[in-house]
């Protein structure tokens, strides 16, 4: 019995020692350090499509139409019932003109354009109005109130300008509307070429704001000892005697005076420089210059030396329209604007002397003067259409 038990124990030990080490490894857990883990696989979703069919393309949702930008309202000219220019104003002043110019330009923005040619000694603007197309290849120039006491011409030409603005698309000359007429030949108007002088003639030296200028006006000798008949500017220089053609000639005062003093040198005054800039630089192809003066119901004209045909046609229009008597000018002149135009610029011109009697003219003459000059601009523009 003991012998059998011993044999059994020896066999068991022998089998145990004979087992490979791998057998033990299967039961022994192996630990390893890992730096990252692979992501778990996503579950597979079974396809609902039948085999052999192509997948459907996604249907695009219809796009909403883009909103069109709002078109700005077309700006149109509305003709007011009442005129801006007050033809009953007996003392149509610089401020009155300035206010009317602003209203006219704001209302008739497509047919009238206001600018400044310069500034006077007393800091007033020398306004210039363009009626029609500023880019027109031909131009006509009109000036008024070069002589201060002749200021009745300012409301007259302003009223004429407003008439053209109001009738721009309906008014006609030789079957052409004013718009069409002034598209090819525009009109530049300087309604008050001597605003300082006009202020003195209307209100005396108190109208001059600069103290030294006011003192100069107060100490300057006056024709008939009244400011009402003042012709010069605020520097007591007659700007129709300050031009280079014939400067210093003729009947002139040797010292500062309310009229006919030419100054120490030609072309010295701001008003003269402004008008020179207009007729020689701003207007590249100036065809005619009309200077509005008073008095006598006559008009001056002259040959420029370039041609006689244009001057004779201009003379006939003014003669037939106004009924005034023509006076032909010759020679160098006495520093006046007309002889400068004739001899230097060589452009046809007329100097129209409106009204009768003493200056300043009585306002009762306004209507007569207006009727005689009413259609001049369209007729002269028609010459060059």
Short mmCIF file of C-alpha atoms in Angstrom, two decimals:
data_model
loop_
_atom_site.label_atom_id
_atom_site.label_comp_id
_atom_site.label_asym_id
_atom_site.label_seq_id
_atom_site.Cartn_x
_atom_site.Cartn_y
_atom_site.Cartn_z
CA UNK A 1 0.00 0.00 0.00
CA UNK A 2 2.70 2.44 0.90
CA UNK A 3 4.56 1.34 -2.18
CA UNK A 4 1.53 2.20 -4.43
CA UNK A 5 1.00 5.61 -2.78
CA UNK A 6 4.63 6.59 -3.30
CA UNK A 7 4.45 5.60 -6.92
CA UNK A 8 1.39 7.75 -7.40
CA UNK A 9 3.02 10.80 -5.86
CA UNK A 10 6.15 10.37 -7.99
CA UNK A 11 4.08 10.16 -11.17
CA UNK A 12 2.17 13.30 -10.29
CA UNK A 13 5.36 15.25 -9.64
CA UNK A 14 6.85 14.00 -12.88
CA UNK A 15 3.84 15.21 -14.92
CA UNK A 16 3.87 18.57 -13.25
CA UNK A 17 7.55 19.18 -13.98
CA UNK A 18 7.07 18.04 -17.57
CA UNK A 19 4.34 20.71 -18.46
CA UNK A 20 5.65 23.57 -20.70
CA UNK A 21 5.97 27.11 -19.33
CA UNK A 22 3.44 28.35 -21.88
CA UNK A 23 0.76 26.51 -19.98
CA UNK A 24 1.33 28.75 -17.06
CA UNK A 25 1.45 31.82 -19.33
CA UNK A 26 -2.14 31.27 -20.45
CA UNK A 27 -3.42 31.79 -16.96
CA UNK A 28 -1.06 34.64 -16.07
CA UNK A 29 -2.33 38.11 -17.06
CA UNK A 30 0.14 40.20 -19.06
CA UNK A 31 0.15 43.99 -18.39
CA UNK A 32 1.50 46.43 -21.00
CA UNK A 33 1.78 50.24 -20.85
CA UNK A 34 -0.19 51.87 -23.74
CA UNK A 35 0.11 55.47 -24.90
CA UNK A 36 -3.03 55.59 -27.04
CA UNK A 37 -6.17 53.70 -27.72
CA UNK A 38 -7.72 53.13 -31.16
CA UNK A 39 -11.20 54.69 -31.50
CA UNK A 40 -14.04 52.33 -31.34
CA UNK A 41 -15.46 51.43 -34.72
CA UNK A 42 -18.75 53.17 -35.62
CA UNK A 43 -21.69 50.84 -35.79
CA UNK A 44 -22.69 49.92 -39.31
CA UNK A 45 -26.15 51.13 -40.21
CA UNK A 46 -27.83 48.76 -42.57
CA UNK A 47 -28.75 50.35 -45.94
CA UNK A 48 -32.42 50.76 -46.69
CA UNK A 49 -31.82 50.97 -50.45
CA UNK A 50 -32.48 47.98 -52.57
CA UNK A 51 -29.45 46.52 -54.29
CA UNK A 52 -28.88 47.62 -57.88
CA UNK A 53 -30.47 51.14 -57.46
CA UNK A 54 -28.54 54.43 -57.60
CA UNK A 55 -28.82 56.72 -54.62
CA UNK A 56 -31.15 59.72 -55.14
CA UNK A 57 -29.51 63.16 -55.45
CA UNK A 58 -30.62 65.67 -52.86
CA UNK A 59 -33.25 68.07 -54.21
CA UNK A 60 -32.08 71.73 -53.96
CA UNK A 61 -34.56 74.09 -52.39
CA UNK A 62 -35.65 76.91 -54.80
CA UNK A 63 -33.79 80.19 -54.18
CA UNK A 64 -35.83 83.24 -53.33
CA UNK A 65 -35.54 85.98 -56.00
CA UNK A 66 -33.18 88.80 -55.03
CA UNK A 67 -34.88 92.05 -54.16
CA UNK A 68 -34.34 94.75 -56.80
CA UNK A 69 -32.78 97.95 -55.45
CA UNK A 70 -35.21 100.82 -55.11
CA UNK A 71 -34.88 103.29 -57.96
CA UNK A 72 -34.51 106.91 -56.83
CA UNK A 73 -37.43 109.10 -57.74
CA UNK A 74 -36.75 111.13 -60.86
CA UNK A 75 -36.26 114.77 -59.95
CA UNK A 76 -38.54 117.08 -61.87
CA UNK A 77 -38.90 120.83 -62.03
CA UNK A 78 -42.09 122.20 -60.54
CA UNK A 79 -42.96 125.69 -61.73
CA UNK A 80 -44.13 127.80 -58.76
CA UNK A 81 -47.26 129.89 -59.18
CA UNK A 82 -45.52 133.09 -58.15
CA UNK A 83 -42.29 134.58 -59.49
CA UNK A 84 -39.37 134.98 -57.11
CA UNK A 85 -38.13 138.29 -58.56
CA UNK A 86 -40.25 141.16 -57.29
CA UNK A 87 -40.61 143.56 -60.21
CA UNK A 88 -42.31 146.11 -57.94
CA UNK A 89 -39.25 146.47 -55.68
CA UNK A 90 -38.05 150.06 -56.07
CA UNK A 91 -34.69 149.35 -54.44
CA UNK A 92 -33.76 145.89 -55.62
CA UNK A 93 -30.66 145.34 -53.49
CA UNK A 94 -27.71 142.97 -53.46
CA UNK A 95 -29.41 140.90 -50.74
CA UNK A 96 -32.62 140.72 -52.78
CA UNK A 97 -30.67 139.49 -55.79
CA UNK A 98 -28.71 136.97 -53.71
CA UNK A 99 -31.90 135.52 -52.24
CA UNK A 100 -33.56 135.26 -55.67
CA UNK A 101 -30.50 133.62 -57.22
CA UNK A 102 -30.55 130.94 -54.54
CA UNK A 103 -34.26 130.24 -55.06
CA UNK A 104 -33.92 130.19 -58.84
CA UNK A 105 -31.02 127.74 -58.78
CA UNK A 106 -32.75 125.44 -56.28
CA UNK A 107 -36.00 125.44 -58.29
CA UNK A 108 -34.61 125.41 -61.84
CA UNK A 109 -31.55 123.27 -61.15
CA UNK A 110 -31.47 121.81 -64.69
CA UNK A 111 -31.38 125.12 -66.56
CA UNK A 112 -29.63 127.68 -64.40
CA UNK A 113 -26.27 127.57 -62.62
CA UNK A 114 -24.91 130.25 -60.27
CA UNK A 115 -21.22 130.89 -59.57
CA UNK A 116 -18.98 133.72 -58.38
CA UNK A 117 -16.38 135.48 -60.52
CA UNK A 118 -14.66 137.11 -57.57
CA UNK A 119 -15.12 139.32 -54.52
CA UNK A 120 -15.30 143.09 -54.24
CA UNK A 121 -13.28 145.31 -51.90
CA UNK A 122 -16.17 145.19 -49.39
CA UNK A 123 -16.38 141.37 -49.64
CA UNK A 124 -19.48 141.07 -51.82
CA UNK A 125 -19.58 138.32 -54.43
CA UNK A 126 -19.70 139.17 -58.13
CA UNK A 127 -22.33 136.63 -59.15
CA UNK A 128 -22.50 135.03 -62.58
CA UNK A 129 -25.53 133.08 -63.83
CA UNK A 130 -25.36 130.54 -66.64
CA UNK A 131 -28.65 130.04 -68.47
CA UNK A 132 -28.63 126.81 -70.50
CA UNK A 133 -25.90 124.27 -71.06
CA UNK A 134 -22.61 125.27 -69.31
CA UNK A 135 -20.77 123.05 -71.80
CA UNK A 136 -22.26 124.77 -74.86
CA UNK A 137 -19.73 125.53 -77.57
CA UNK A 138 -20.97 129.12 -77.97
CA UNK A 139 -21.61 131.75 -75.32
CA UNK A 140 -23.32 135.14 -74.94
CA UNK A 141 -22.43 137.48 -72.06
CA UNK A 142 -24.74 140.03 -70.43
CA UNK A 143 -23.67 142.55 -67.77
CA UNK A 144 -25.78 144.96 -65.72
CA UNK A 145 -25.16 147.67 -63.12
CA UNK A 146 -21.53 148.36 -63.99
CA UNK A 147 -22.45 151.91 -63.02
CA UNK A 148 -23.94 151.87 -59.53
CA UNK A 149 -26.80 154.33 -60.01
CA UNK A 150 -28.10 152.33 -63.00
CA UNK A 151 -29.24 149.46 -60.76
CA UNK A 152 -32.74 149.31 -62.34
CA UNK A 153 -31.15 147.02 -64.94
CA UNK A 154 -30.51 144.34 -62.29
CA UNK A 155 -34.15 143.44 -61.49
CA UNK A 156 -34.95 143.76 -65.21
CA UNK A 157 -32.40 141.14 -66.31
CA UNK A 158 -33.26 138.95 -63.31
CA UNK A 159 -36.93 139.04 -64.31
CA UNK A 160 -35.97 138.14 -67.89
CA UNK A 161 -33.90 135.20 -66.58
CA UNK A 162 -36.82 133.93 -64.53
CA UNK A 163 -39.14 134.17 -67.55
CA UNK A 164 -36.83 131.88 -69.53
CA UNK A 165 -36.65 129.46 -66.60
CA UNK A 166 -40.43 129.29 -66.27
CA UNK A 167 -40.99 128.78 -70.03
CA UNK A 168 -37.90 126.67 -70.68
CA UNK A 169 -39.72 123.69 -72.23
CA UNK A 170 -42.82 125.44 -73.60
CA UNK A 171 -41.48 128.78 -74.82
CA UNK A 172 -40.18 128.80 -78.38
CA UNK A 173 -38.16 130.92 -80.78
CA UNK A 174 -38.35 130.03 -84.46
CA UNK A 175 -39.98 126.68 -83.57
CA UNK A 176 -37.16 125.76 -81.17
CA UNK A 177 -37.82 125.47 -77.46
CA UNK A 178 -35.69 127.59 -75.16
CA UNK A 179 -34.14 124.39 -73.84
CA UNK A 180 -33.00 123.43 -77.34
CA UNK A 181 -31.89 126.97 -78.15
CA UNK A 182 -29.75 127.46 -75.03
CA UNK A 183 -28.35 123.94 -75.27
CA UNK A 184 -26.09 125.07 -78.12
CA UNK A 185 -25.55 128.69 -77.07
CA UNK A 186 -25.66 129.40 -73.35
CA UNK A 187 -25.98 132.85 -71.78
CA UNK A 188 -23.74 134.09 -68.95
CA UNK A 189 -25.34 136.95 -67.00
CA UNK A 190 -23.63 139.17 -64.42
CA UNK A 191 -26.75 140.82 -62.95
CA UNK A 192 -24.86 143.20 -60.63
CA UNK A 193 -21.29 143.84 -61.74
CA UNK A 194 -20.73 146.60 -59.15
CA UNK A 195 -22.50 145.47 -55.95
CA UNK A 196 -20.52 147.77 -53.61
CA UNK A 197 -21.38 150.79 -55.73
CA UNK A 198 -25.06 149.82 -55.92
CA UNK A 199 -25.16 149.59 -52.11
CA UNK A 200 -23.73 153.12 -51.86
CA UNK A 201 -26.20 154.53 -54.40
CA UNK A 202 -29.14 152.93 -52.59
CA UNK A 203 -28.18 153.37 -48.92
CA UNK A 204 -25.16 155.68 -48.73
CA UNK A 205 -21.78 155.00 -47.06
CA UNK A 206 -23.41 153.19 -44.12
CA UNK A 207 -23.88 150.22 -46.49
CA UNK A 208 -20.09 149.73 -46.67
CA UNK A 209 -19.00 147.35 -43.94
CA UNK A 210 -15.25 147.90 -44.04
CA UNK A 211 -14.36 150.89 -41.85
CA UNK A 212 -11.49 152.23 -43.99
CA UNK A 213 -13.55 151.91 -47.19
CA UNK A 214 -16.50 153.63 -45.55
CA UNK A 215 -14.21 156.51 -44.54
CA UNK A 216 -12.91 156.71 -48.13
CA UNK A 217 -16.45 156.94 -49.48
CA UNK A 218 -17.38 159.59 -46.93
CA UNK A 219 -14.42 161.78 -47.89
CA UNK A 220 -14.81 161.40 -51.68
CA UNK A 221 -16.40 164.25 -53.62
CA UNK A 222 -19.79 163.44 -55.05
CA UNK A 223 -21.64 164.50 -58.17
CA UNK A 224 -24.34 167.01 -57.12
CA UNK A 225 -23.35 166.25 -53.54
CA UNK A 226 -25.54 163.13 -53.32
CA UNK A 227 -24.80 159.43 -52.96
CA UNK A 228 -27.86 158.54 -55.04
CA UNK A 229 -25.92 159.42 -58.20
CA UNK A 230 -22.82 157.39 -57.25
CA UNK A 231 -21.36 155.54 -60.29
CA UNK A 232 -18.04 154.21 -58.98
CA UNK A 233 -17.18 151.21 -56.78
CA UNK A 234 -16.34 151.36 -53.05
CA UNK A 235 -12.79 152.51 -53.90
CA UNK A 236 -14.24 155.52 -55.74
CA UNK A 237 -12.99 154.22 -59.10
CA UNK A 238 -15.29 154.13 -62.12
CA UNK A 239 -15.01 150.54 -63.33
CA UNK A 240 -16.15 151.58 -66.80
CA UNK A 241 -13.03 153.75 -67.06
CA UNK A 242 -10.51 151.24 -65.69
CA UNK A 243 -10.04 149.12 -68.83
CA UNK A 244 -6.80 149.07 -70.81
CA UNK A 245 -8.12 150.31 -74.17
CA UNK A 246 -7.84 154.10 -74.07
CA UNK A 247 -7.03 154.13 -70.36
CA UNK A 248 -6.55 157.64 -68.97
CA UNK A 249 -7.98 159.39 -72.01
CA UNK A 250 -11.08 161.50 -72.40
CA UNK A 251 -12.87 163.64 -69.84
CA UNK A 252 -11.77 162.17 -66.54
CA UNK A 253 -11.32 163.34 -62.98
CA UNK A 254 -7.73 163.40 -61.76
CA UNK A 255 -8.63 162.43 -58.19
CA UNK A 256 -11.08 160.02 -56.61
CA UNK A 257 -14.61 161.02 -57.43
CA UNK A 258 -18.05 159.44 -57.48
CA UNK A 259 -17.72 159.03 -61.27
CA UNK A 260 -15.23 159.17 -64.16
CA UNK A 261 -12.09 158.54 -62.10
CA UNK A 262 -10.07 155.79 -63.81
CA UNK A 263 -7.63 154.94 -61.00
CA UNK A 264 -3.83 154.93 -61.09
CA UNK A 265 -3.45 151.93 -63.36
CA UNK A 266 -5.59 150.00 -65.82
CA UNK A 267 -7.33 146.73 -64.88
CA UNK A 268 -6.70 147.31 -61.17
CA UNK A 269 -10.22 146.75 -59.83
CA UNK A 270 -11.70 143.43 -58.70
CA UNK A 271 -14.86 144.00 -60.75
CA UNK A 272 -12.84 144.63 -63.92
CA UNK A 273 -10.72 141.53 -63.33
CA UNK A 274 -13.86 139.45 -62.84
CA UNK A 275 -15.42 140.57 -66.13
CA UNK A 276 -12.14 140.09 -67.96
CA UNK A 277 -11.95 136.51 -66.67
CA UNK A 278 -15.47 135.88 -67.91
CA UNK A 279 -15.02 137.12 -71.48
CA UNK A 280 -11.47 135.83 -72.04
CA UNK A 281 -11.22 132.60 -70.03
CA UNK A 282 -14.57 131.27 -68.85
CA UNK A 283 -16.17 131.85 -72.24
CA UNK A 284 -13.94 130.07 -74.75
CA UNK A 285 -16.06 131.10 -77.74
CA UNK A 286 -17.88 134.28 -76.75
CA UNK A 287 -20.06 135.45 -79.64
CA UNK A 288 -21.64 138.61 -78.24
CA UNK A 289 -21.48 140.86 -75.16
CA UNK A 290 -24.49 142.94 -74.10
CA UNK A 291 -23.87 145.70 -71.55
CA UNK A 292 -27.01 147.12 -69.94
CA UNK A 293 -26.78 150.77 -68.92
CA UNK A 294 -29.09 153.78 -68.56
CA UNK A 295 -30.06 156.33 -69.96
CA UNK A 296 -31.17 157.80 -73.30
CA UNK A 297 -32.80 154.90 -75.20
CA UNK A 298 -29.86 154.56 -77.57
CA UNK A 299 -27.27 151.81 -78.02
CA UNK A 300 -23.58 151.82 -78.92
CA UNK A 301 -21.93 149.32 -81.22
CA UNK A 302 -18.77 149.03 -83.31
CA UNK A 303 -16.78 146.93 -85.78
CA UNK A 304 -14.22 144.64 -84.23
CA UNK A 305 -11.96 144.43 -87.29
CA UNK A 306 -12.60 140.68 -87.69
CA UNK A 307 -15.90 140.83 -89.52
CA UNK A 308 -18.76 143.20 -90.27
CA UNK A 309 -21.45 140.61 -90.89
CA UNK A 310 -21.95 139.60 -87.24
CA UNK A 311 -21.95 143.20 -86.00
CA UNK A 312 -24.54 144.28 -88.58
CA UNK A 313 -26.86 141.38 -87.70
CA UNK A 314 -26.53 142.19 -83.99
CA UNK A 315 -27.19 145.87 -84.65
CA UNK A 316 -30.35 145.04 -86.61
CA UNK A 317 -31.75 142.78 -83.89
CA UNK A 318 -31.23 145.38 -81.15
CA UNK A 319 -32.57 148.18 -83.34
CA UNK A 320 -35.70 146.26 -84.36
CA UNK A 321 -36.41 144.88 -80.89
CA UNK A 322 -35.82 147.93 -78.69
CA UNK A 323 -36.52 150.71 -81.15
CA UNK A 324 -33.42 152.51 -79.79
CA UNK A 325 -31.16 154.60 -82.02
CA UNK A 326 -27.76 153.02 -82.87
CA UNK A 327 -24.51 154.98 -82.36
CA UNK A 328 -21.34 153.54 -83.89
CA UNK A 329 -18.16 153.74 -81.78
CA UNK A 330 -14.65 154.16 -83.17
CA UNK A 331 -11.15 154.78 -81.82
CA UNK A 332 -9.47 153.55 -78.63
CA UNK A 333 -12.11 154.82 -76.22
CA UNK A 334 -11.50 156.19 -72.74
CA UNK A 335 -10.94 153.07 -70.65
CA UNK A 336 -14.50 151.76 -71.15
CA UNK A 337 -15.52 148.10 -71.38
CA UNK A 338 -16.97 148.44 -74.89
CA UNK A 339 -13.73 149.61 -76.51
CA UNK A 340 -11.84 146.85 -74.70
CA UNK A 341 -14.23 144.32 -76.27
CA UNK A 342 -13.91 145.95 -79.69
CA UNK A 343 -10.14 146.50 -79.78
CA UNK A 344 -8.66 143.83 -77.50
CA UNK A 345 -11.04 140.87 -77.31
CA UNK A 346 -12.53 141.60 -80.75
CA UNK A 347 -16.00 140.32 -80.00
CA UNK A 348 -19.24 141.94 -81.26
CA UNK A 349 -20.97 143.97 -78.55
CA UNK A 350 -23.74 146.43 -77.82
CA UNK A 351 -24.03 148.91 -74.96
CA UNK A 352 -27.77 149.46 -74.45
CA UNK A 353 -28.80 152.67 -72.69
CA UNK A 354 -32.27 151.95 -71.28
CA UNK A 355 -34.71 154.45 -69.87
CA UNK A 356 -35.30 158.17 -70.08
CA UNK A 357 -34.67 161.08 -67.78
CA UNK A 358 -32.32 161.37 -64.84
CA UNK A 359 -30.64 158.51 -63.01
CA UNK A 360 -31.40 156.59 -60.89
CA UNK A 361 -34.40 155.99 -63.13
CA UNK A 362 -37.85 156.09 -61.64
CA UNK A 363 -39.15 152.58 -61.08
CA UNK A 364 -42.21 153.44 -63.16
CA UNK A 365 -39.97 152.89 -66.22
CA UNK A 366 -39.33 149.23 -65.34
CA UNK A 367 -42.18 147.76 -67.41
CA UNK A 368 -41.26 149.74 -70.52
CA UNK A 369 -37.60 148.73 -70.22
CA UNK A 370 -38.51 145.08 -69.65
CA UNK A 371 -40.73 144.92 -72.74
CA UNK A 372 -38.01 146.41 -74.94
CA UNK A 373 -35.36 143.90 -73.78
CA UNK A 374 -37.62 140.91 -73.15
CA UNK A 375 -36.75 138.77 -76.20
CA UNK A 376 -33.22 139.96 -76.96
CA UNK A 377 -31.44 136.89 -75.56
CA UNK A 378 -33.39 134.34 -77.58
CA UNK A 379 -32.99 136.33 -80.80
CA UNK A 380 -29.22 136.71 -80.35
CA UNK A 381 -28.87 133.04 -79.37
CA UNK A 382 -30.82 132.19 -82.53
CA UNK A 383 -28.12 133.92 -84.60
CA UNK A 384 -25.60 131.26 -83.57
CA UNK A 385 -27.84 128.17 -83.46
#
